[in-house]
Coordinates of C-alpha atoms in Angstrom, one line a residue:
M1310 CA 104.1 121.6 35.5
I1311 CA 103.4 118.8 38.0
V1312 CA 101.2 121.2 40.1
A1313 CA 99.2 121.0 37.3
I1314 CA 99.3 117.5 37.0
A1315 CA 98.2 117.3 40.7
L1316 CA 95.4 119.7 40.0
G1317 CA 94.3 118.1 37.3
G1318 CA 94.2 114.7 38.9
A1319 CA 92.7 116.2 41.7
L1320 CA 89.0 117.8 39.8
L1321 CA 89.4 114.6 38.0
T1322 CA 89.0 112.6 41.1
Q1323 CA 86.5 115.3 42.5
V1324 CA 84.5 114.6 39.0
G1325 CA 84.1 111.3 39.2
R1326 CA 82.6 111.9 42.6
L1327 CA 79.8 113.4 41.5
G1328 CA 78.6 111.4 38.6
A1329 CA 79.1 108.6 40.5
H1330 CA 75.9 110.4 43.3
A1331 CA 74.5 111.3 40.8
V1332 CA 73.7 107.5 39.4
A1333 CA 73.3 106.1 42.9
Q1334 CA 70.5 109.2 43.4
A1335 CA 68.6 108.5 39.9
R1336 CA 68.8 105.2 40.7
A1337 CA 67.5 105.8 43.9
E1338 CA 64.4 107.6 43.0
I1339 CA 63.5 105.0 40.2
A1340 CA 63.7 102.5 42.6
A1341 CA 61.6 104.5 45.3
A1342 CA 58.4 104.9 42.4
A1343 CA 58.1 101.7 41.1
A1344 CA 57.9 100.4 44.7
A1345 CA 55.5 102.8 45.9
L1346 CA 53.0 101.8 42.7
A1347 CA 53.8 97.8 43.3
A1348 CA 52.8 98.4 46.8
A1349 CA 49.6 100.6 45.9
D1350 CA 48.6 98.4 43.3
A1351 CA 48.4 95.7 46.3
L1352 CA 46.5 97.9 48.5
A1353 CA 44.3 98.2 45.5
L1354 CA 44.1 94.9 44.2
G1355 CA 42.7 94.9 48.2
R1356 CA 45.6 92.7 49.0
G1357 CA 46.5 94.3 52.6
A1358 CA 49.0 96.4 54.0
H1359 CA 52.0 94.1 55.2
A1360 CA 51.7 92.5 50.9
A1361 CA 52.0 95.6 49.9
R1362 CA 54.8 96.0 52.2
R1363 CA 56.7 92.6 51.3
V1364 CA 56.3 93.7 47.5
A1365 CA 57.8 97.2 47.6
I1366 CA 60.2 95.3 49.4
D1367 CA 60.8 93.2 46.0
T1368 CA 61.0 95.5 44.1
A1369 CA 63.2 98.5 45.9
E1370 CA 65.4 95.3 45.2
A1371 CA 64.5 94.0 42.3
N1372 CA 65.9 97.5 41.5
G1373 CA 68.7 97.9 42.8
A1374 CA 68.1 99.3 46.7
S1375 CA 66.7 98.6 49.4
L1376 CA 63.8 99.1 51.7
R1377 CA 63.3 98.1 55.6
P1378 CA 59.8 97.8 56.2
T1379 CA 59.8 100.3 58.5
D1380 CA 60.4 102.8 55.6
C1381 CA 57.5 102.1 54.3
T1382 CA 54.3 103.1 55.6
C1383 CA 51.1 101.4 53.6
T1384 CA 47.6 104.3 55.7
G1385 CA 44.8 103.6 53.7
R1386 CA 45.4 104.9 50.1
V1387 CA 49.0 106.0 50.5
V1388 CA 51.8 104.6 50.3
T1389 CA 55.3 105.8 51.1
V1390 CA 58.9 104.9 50.6
E1391 CA 62.1 105.7 51.7
V1392 CA 64.8 103.7 49.7
T1393 CA 68.6 103.8 49.9
V1394 CA 71.0 102.8 47.3
S1395 CA 74.9 102.1 48.7
F1396 CA 77.2 102.5 46.5
R1397 CA 80.9 103.0 45.5
Q1398 CA 82.7 106.5 46.2
M1399 CA 86.0 105.8 46.0
G1400 CA 88.6 102.3 46.3
P1401 CA 86.7 101.3 49.6
I1402 CA 84.6 104.3 50.5
R1403 CA 81.3 103.4 50.1
A1404 CA 78.3 105.7 50.3
I1405 CA 74.3 106.2 50.1
A1406 CA 71.6 108.0 47.8
R1407 CA 68.3 108.0 49.6
A1408 CA 65.1 108.7 47.7
R1409 CA 60.9 109.0 49.3
A1410 CA 58.3 108.3 47.3
R1411 CA 54.7 108.6 47.6
A1412 CA 51.8 106.6 45.7
E1413 CA 48.5 107.7 46.5
I1414 CA 45.3 105.2 44.8
R1415 CA 42.4 107.2 43.6
P1416 CA 39.0 105.8 42.8
V1417 CA 38.4 106.0 39.2
F1418 CA 34.2 106.3 38.1
A1419 CA 34.2 106.5 34.7
D1420 CA 30.4 107.9 33.0
F1421 CA 29.2 105.2 30.3
A1422 CA 26.2 107.1 30.0
R1423 CA 27.0 109.4 27.8

């Protein structure tokens, strides 16, 4: 009986860890996508790579992630970011979830002649 309770407790602990990681991974993916889109928007508005990088960092932080300037590349019409989300795995132990996103600026040409 005691063994069954111990095994049940260990199983619940593992399920909790998996759940925490799944939530953190989802937050990282959302933050990466939002940061890449915000940076691409800044590039499309002609604000330059430095401003786009700053917007990406601010957007990632607003979504609970961290983005180092070296993990954000704004070249031409393409933005690539890699964010990290730190989360508590168990007690004082912390883990990191990472996610990447890419956004591309594509010109849209409207045909008003039709």
